Amino acid sequence: MSSTYGESLKLSIFGQSHGPAVGMVLDGIPAGLPVDLEALQTFLNRRAPGQNDWSTPRKEEDRPEFLSGILDGFTCGAPIAAAIYNRNTRSGDYANLKDCPRPGHADYTAQMKYGGFQDAAGGGHFSGRLTAPLCVAGGLCKQWLALNGIAIGGRILSIAGCDETDDPLDPCVPEIPVIGSDFPVVNPRVGEAMRQAISQARKDGDSVGGVIECVITGLPAGLGEPMFGGVESKLAQILYGIPAVKGVSFGDGFAVAGMRGSQCNDPFTIEDGVIRTTSNHCGGILGGITNAMPVIFRIAVKPTPSIARPQSSVSLSRNCPQELTVKGRHDPCIVPRAVPVAEAAAAIAIFDMLLGNTQTNRRK
Amino acid sequence: MSSTYGESLKLSIFGQSHGPAVGMVLDGIPAGLPVDLEALQTFLNRRAPGQNDWSTPRKEEDRPEFLSGILDGFTCGAPIAAAIYNRNTRSGDYANLKDCPRPGHADYTAQMKYGGFQDAAGGGHFSGRLTAPLCVAGGLCKQWLALNGIAIGGRILSIAGCDETDDPLDPCVPEIPVIGSDFPVVNPRVGEAMRQAISQARKDGDSVGGVIECVITGLPAGLGEPMFGGVESKLAQILYGIPAVKGVSFGDGFAVAGMRGSQCNDPFTIEDGVIRTTSNHCGGILGGITNAMPVIFRIAVKPTPSIARPQSSVSLSRNCPQELTVKGRHDPCIVPRAVPVAEAAAAIAIFDMLLGNTQTNRRK
Amino acid sequence: MSSTYGESLKLSIFGQSHGPAVGMVLDGIPAGLPVDLEALQTFLNRRAPGQNDWSTPRKEEDRPEFLSGILDGFTCGAPIAAAIYNRNTRSGDYANLKDCPRPGHADYTAQMKYGGFQDAAGGGHFSGRLTAPLCVAGGLCKQWLALNGIAIGGRILSIAGCDETDDPLDPCVPEIPVIGSDFPVVNPRVGEAMRQAISQARKDGDSVGGVIECVITGLPAGLGEPMFGGVESKLAQILYGIPAVKGVSFGDGFAVAGMRGSQCNDPFTIEDGVIRTTSNHCGGILGGITNAMPVIFRIAVKPTPSIARPQSSVSLSRNCPQELTVKGRHDPCIVPRAVPVAEAAAAIAIFDMLLGNTQTNRRK
Amino acid sequence: MSSTYGESLKLSIFGQSHGPAVGMVLDGIPAGLPVDLEALQTFLNRRAPGQNDWSTPRKEEDRPEFLSGILDGFTCGAPIAAAIYNRNTRSGDYANLKDCPRPGHADYTAQMKYGGFQDAAGGGHFSGRLTAPLCVAGGLCKQWLALNGIAIGGRILSIAGCDETDDPLDPCVPEIPVIGSDFPVVNPRVGEAMRQAISQARKDGDSVGGVIECVITGLPAGLGEPMFGGVESKLAQILYGIPAVKGVSFGDGFAVAGMRGSQCNDPFTIEDGVIRTTSNHCGGILGGITNAMPVIFRIAVKPTPSIARPQSSVSLSRNCPQELTVKGRHDPCIVPRAVPVAEAAAAIAIFDMLLGNTQTNRRK
């Protein structure tokens, strides 16, 4: 199967870019959890395209209608279903797109998989629009995690080579002002360079990519399962469900490859009677299991494949080369809008693991 | 749950480092697939510790005994179970290790999760020894993939900063001489530098990490499912089940973050009537689905956490700092031995996806 | 989790009786399968309450709106989502019902599980109304099974003790005239007695139960997996998801307990060169796997728990006995309407098994 | 997949009747649960064939060797693996059996599924011997359920028409003397008739079947999930994994079909301040969820298919009828030995549901 995630909870995402609706069903959620729809909408607005320099001017409303599972402001134990109806469906003509796949998109692979039956309009089920229902589910999970003192916050680590890796994110997520902004960076100077790089790419009919870093604080030690059920496995699985992600790493990520053990191992210490580590190269995870330090992960987001420049494609029907110019206006950089999506995905995975966590400590 | 993987096949891995046996059950395998036990043993020997400079001199025999599922050289449809019995179990004294967790290991997180009931000897269920049964399962899957013309080969891309990224791996896996060697590098000069870095680390009582790159050839287009069932999601989930992996990426990985769309998009072309792309920045995967180009992934392996140098730890019983010196001899670098493990993990994931692939092409 | 079913396909059902909508998401369906919406509606109408003696006069429209997954009359590979919107929601007052649980309903167990947060109106997620989206999914699966020559037909075997077990169902399902009628019985005389028993129960302010028998023809031999993946296990799991079912059996069912082996074993024979059995006590399944004879199963449906007569209940708030009279008009017998539901459930399970069937015959 | 069960726990069963070993892996079990191996052996002995009138004189030792997961008498959090090695393997000649399938066995369906690659010796993976590892897993789960005050006990309800349905089982399982005996009946007179029927069948070269009833006491209210995750669904799925089971029912089972609602609904009452029902026709389950009354289920076990009398079979190679006389000595009735198997299966399902139960009561 495809668009289903989770073990203790089951998330099922549906919809195509230009179909009647995109939406989700979230099953396995305990009854009695409060739902703040206003806060959810604020979260969803972070993902929605806006009127700024780095996102598409297309105006979508990401306003979910809940069909089940919520009653009087609380979960009722039944599956939670929500739909975001599309206002202007199937307006364009996508016949050409089915014959001439866009480089960097899933047009060709969908054609190979579904043999021409796929909904090609706007990328169909592979559209970035499907991250809207992902954010509905993740936005709810974020609220419920917050009830347990768990916060998830993301920032833009780099765009087009403008990099603020040397400006570490204070792990006390709830207090950081940048978290939750529509362009969350720690170093304003680097942020300005990122914006200029995006503007330049737009002028060039091109696009740029970047890296997002997320921090999860408040997790208990002992979350995660050995081997394939580790926090890294679970997070990576769902994070790779976000379109355009080509890399996922934890802690120091690929930089560990160049370190020595004496550098990479995080020494233990005791602060105010509490065991912690003096560094966090492991990103809060050892053996797949949390150690109560902040969990830190990064995702690499490729540049938006839809660019204004002509590109080399092929005609599937005539089996010959064909130049393609993608029409419409597209985000020159999806990294800022992908930050809440990464937070949402992580929230879903963490909440699923918390629900399924059956281990208890007994012996001293 | 924890040590179970797969959808169409179900792999269950069991055992602790110093327990009676490590092993696996592999369920859901079709009947009638040939099993070459000799070729399997050759594959397992690539993972086993040897008599060389970069691995532990400890002598283990990774000789699986099959308890079920194979009859007269073929799978019989019943679950395949194999055990690798431990010859010298529980020899050491690990009481101290339970009180004083090794930095960089899962000792502390296991203690937090299992509350003191965990088997701490040799890392218990978190030991690298558990990759032996993973290789049994993966070695079998590799054989069955080969029947379908699918090959998986890995190489050492970097160790301790010695890097051969600029020496691209010819994707014709079966013909590459380095594939399958015990120190698979393309550039002998870089390989020599790697070996020296390992030797130096050993002399320093330290360890080094590295990056492994794997190539999967012969895959059909259209493999993988949208969203959470994509090839990247499935591979990442199992690859993060390998101890010490802190990063997983596909195609150009984190480098895509610095590219422009016009660079990163792989242009289509037609060669001998067959559609392919002129570059492979996407690593053979778009929208989670294969495009028939080689699938390329990389994993970052951290330096072996067991080092000879004294390290800062804590006494859990006395809740105070305590210096720890890890005894025994350990690999100064596990990267070479991790290459077949990465191949095995990938083989399991790919074979699972092939078994579960229900899509058929019909329309032209 | 709860309302999710399947392995190769994933069915997720949502909704509460008086919520905005009931519906389903069906993921994992191959692209290119034709969808006949008119035939689907005809099937759904068999379940919908009608204007007859044995069902509630309440008028519901079971008209699903498809939100995704179907394009130009074919599945497009994306998850199929459908919603049936409720026209008159939350009209009644159900506060009392939450305090005073109806005997034989899930009111009390839902209260115990969800602690008062459950949607009690009309039974909430436990309402028989949730069988409508089950029939949407199952009706689609029935169409796709028919493409493979597989038919599923059910009949009323008994109601209120009026029994036509001695009138065997001709297993050539497609040709049987009774299949698909709104009161499918083989023996008209027994059928008349059933209707009279229902009328009498209605007059008495009471209700009656019955047994449904279904036949599945056209299945290949070799479907099903050993142990927990057998056809019986899969069918039983989903059939017990139908409200009011208290028994599921295959072939001769509980009658096998009184037979001798020499009676119960189905002897093999050869007809026109084809191996079959001369009897079918096993209901087409041995070791959980089909033998190409018709699969036959029965479900026992309890009498509608909502009856007009006063019943003994308790007040949960005051923790004291309280007499309850259930208001509204209810089916005196749900057995006829449960026949298409049983067919739908079976179709889902069988289609799931067909999708996941990876075994192939090779050796002679 | 096939021989894997569970959601929060994962049970994987392996082995063939005459292979090197049968066994199981049980993953997802919390650390720190005590394991009483002696009590487990006592439980396993109830299933083992004995020296009595109703079971085969073949002498097997069902002595599991634990390969992992248990340390110093407690679960350690790692998967629990156990193997029961076969002492005398592949002794017989089963070539004929592969050509001439036994009526009532899975010989033919296995041949159809596995195309001749199946292990036909002794029924291979379909052998009743596979219930031994099921009892290892279930025996452990029974011990852990007992820690929570949950008991599971079974009795023989009928054999060969000798029926003690009118002798209700006192639901206070732990106190019943018959529970745990090797021929558990409530009414000694009926028990004697059963034994005589078995003896007579043996003399006639034939076999008899029966019905087993199990009671589960001590369950909390609110266990189970709606729709496909109900207690009935979960129990039925695993119970149908027991060879020879052709019917599974709950509470009054198929008898509800003949009842009226006013009879079948269980009235609520209050005893000592506790809500309960004055009858238990529903078998402790409403809407798939427990109501804290004893859960009662029954399974119909068909007569042993291996009988001494000649039977009509076919030669698969020659595609012609062939008379078959099954050799060896077989149980004329497996019902007594199936009682602990039913208890084991139920224990696994209930423990899995308890582990996965994430609902909590909050509102008053």
JSON list of N, CA and C in Angstrom, two decimals, chain B residues 1 101 172 221 243 251 277 320-321 364:
[
{"chain": "B", "resi": 1, "resn": "MET", "atom": "N", "xyz": [6.27, -2.76, 18.48]},
{"chain": "B", "resi": 1, "resn": "MET", "atom": "CA", "xyz": [7.24, -3.85, 18.34]},
{"chain": "B", "resi": 1, "resn": "MET", "atom": "C", "xyz": [8.56, -3.31, 17.86]},
{"chain": "B", "resi": 101, "resn": "PRO", "atom": "N", "xyz": [27.37, 3.24, 31.86]},
{"chain": "B", "resi": 101, "resn": "PRO", "atom": "CA", "xyz": [27.08, 3.10, 30.43]},
{"chain": "B", "resi": 101, "resn": "PRO", "atom": "C", "xyz": [28.21, 3.66, 29.56]},
{"chain": "B", "resi": 172, "resn": "CYS", "atom": "N", "xyz": [27.23, -0.51, -13.44]},
{"chain": "B", "resi": 172, "resn": "CYS", "atom": "CA", "xyz": [27.02, -1.88, -13.89]},
{"chain": "B", "resi": 172, "resn": "CYS", "atom": "C", "xyz": [27.54, -2.83, -12.82]},
{"chain": "B", "resi": 221, "resn": "ALA", "atom": "N", "xyz": [11.15, 0.19, -13.80]},
{"chain": "B", "resi": 221, "resn": "ALA", "atom": "CA", "xyz": [10.49, 1.45, -13.49]},
{"chain": "B", "resi": 221, "resn": "ALA", "atom": "C", "xyz": [9.14, 1.14, -12.84]},
{"chain": "B", "resi": 243, "resn": "PRO", "atom": "N", "xyz": [23.15, -0.56, 13.28]},
{"chain": "B", "resi": 243, "resn": "PRO", "atom": "CA", "xyz": [23.76, 0.26, 14.33]},
{"chain": "B", "resi": 243, "resn": "PRO", "atom": "C", "xyz": [24.79, 1.22, 13.75]},
{"chain": "B", "resi": 251, "resn": "GLY", "atom": "N", "xyz": [20.62, 9.59, -4.21]},
{"chain": "B", "resi": 251, "resn": "GLY", "atom": "CA", "xyz": [21.14, 10.40, -5.31]},
{"chain": "B", "resi": 251, "resn": "GLY", "atom": "C", "xyz": [22.19, 11.35, -4.77]},
{"chain": "B", "resi": 277, "resn": "THR", "atom": "N", "xyz": [17.51, 9.02, -18.29]},
{"chain": "B", "resi": 277, "resn": "THR", "atom": "CA", "xyz": [17.90, 10.40, -18.00]},
{"chain": "B", "resi": 277, "resn": "THR", "atom": "C", "xyz": [19.40, 10.53, -18.23]},
{"chain": "B", "resi": 320, "resn": "CYS", "atom": "N", "xyz": [26.69, 9.54, 40.14]},
{"chain": "B", "resi": 320, "resn": "CYS", "atom": "CA", "xyz": [27.83, 10.45, 40.17]},
{"chain": "B", "resi": 320, "resn": "CYS", "atom": "C", "xyz": [28.72, 10.18, 38.95]},
{"chain": "B", "resi": 321, "resn": "PRO", "atom": "N", "xyz": [29.53, 11.13, 38.55]},
{"chain": "B", "resi": 321, "resn": "PRO", "atom": "CA", "xyz": [30.43, 10.92, 37.42]},
{"chain": "B", "resi": 321, "resn": "PRO", "atom": "C", "xyz": [31.40, 9.77, 37.68]},
{"chain": "B", "resi": 364, "resn": "LYS", "atom": "N", "xyz": [-2.06, 2.67, -22.75]},
{"chain": "B", "resi": 364, "resn": "LYS", "atom": "CA", "xyz": [-0.93, 3.16, -23.53]},
{"chain": "B", "resi": 364, "resn": "LYS", "atom": "C", "xyz": [-0.83, 4.66, -23.50]}
]
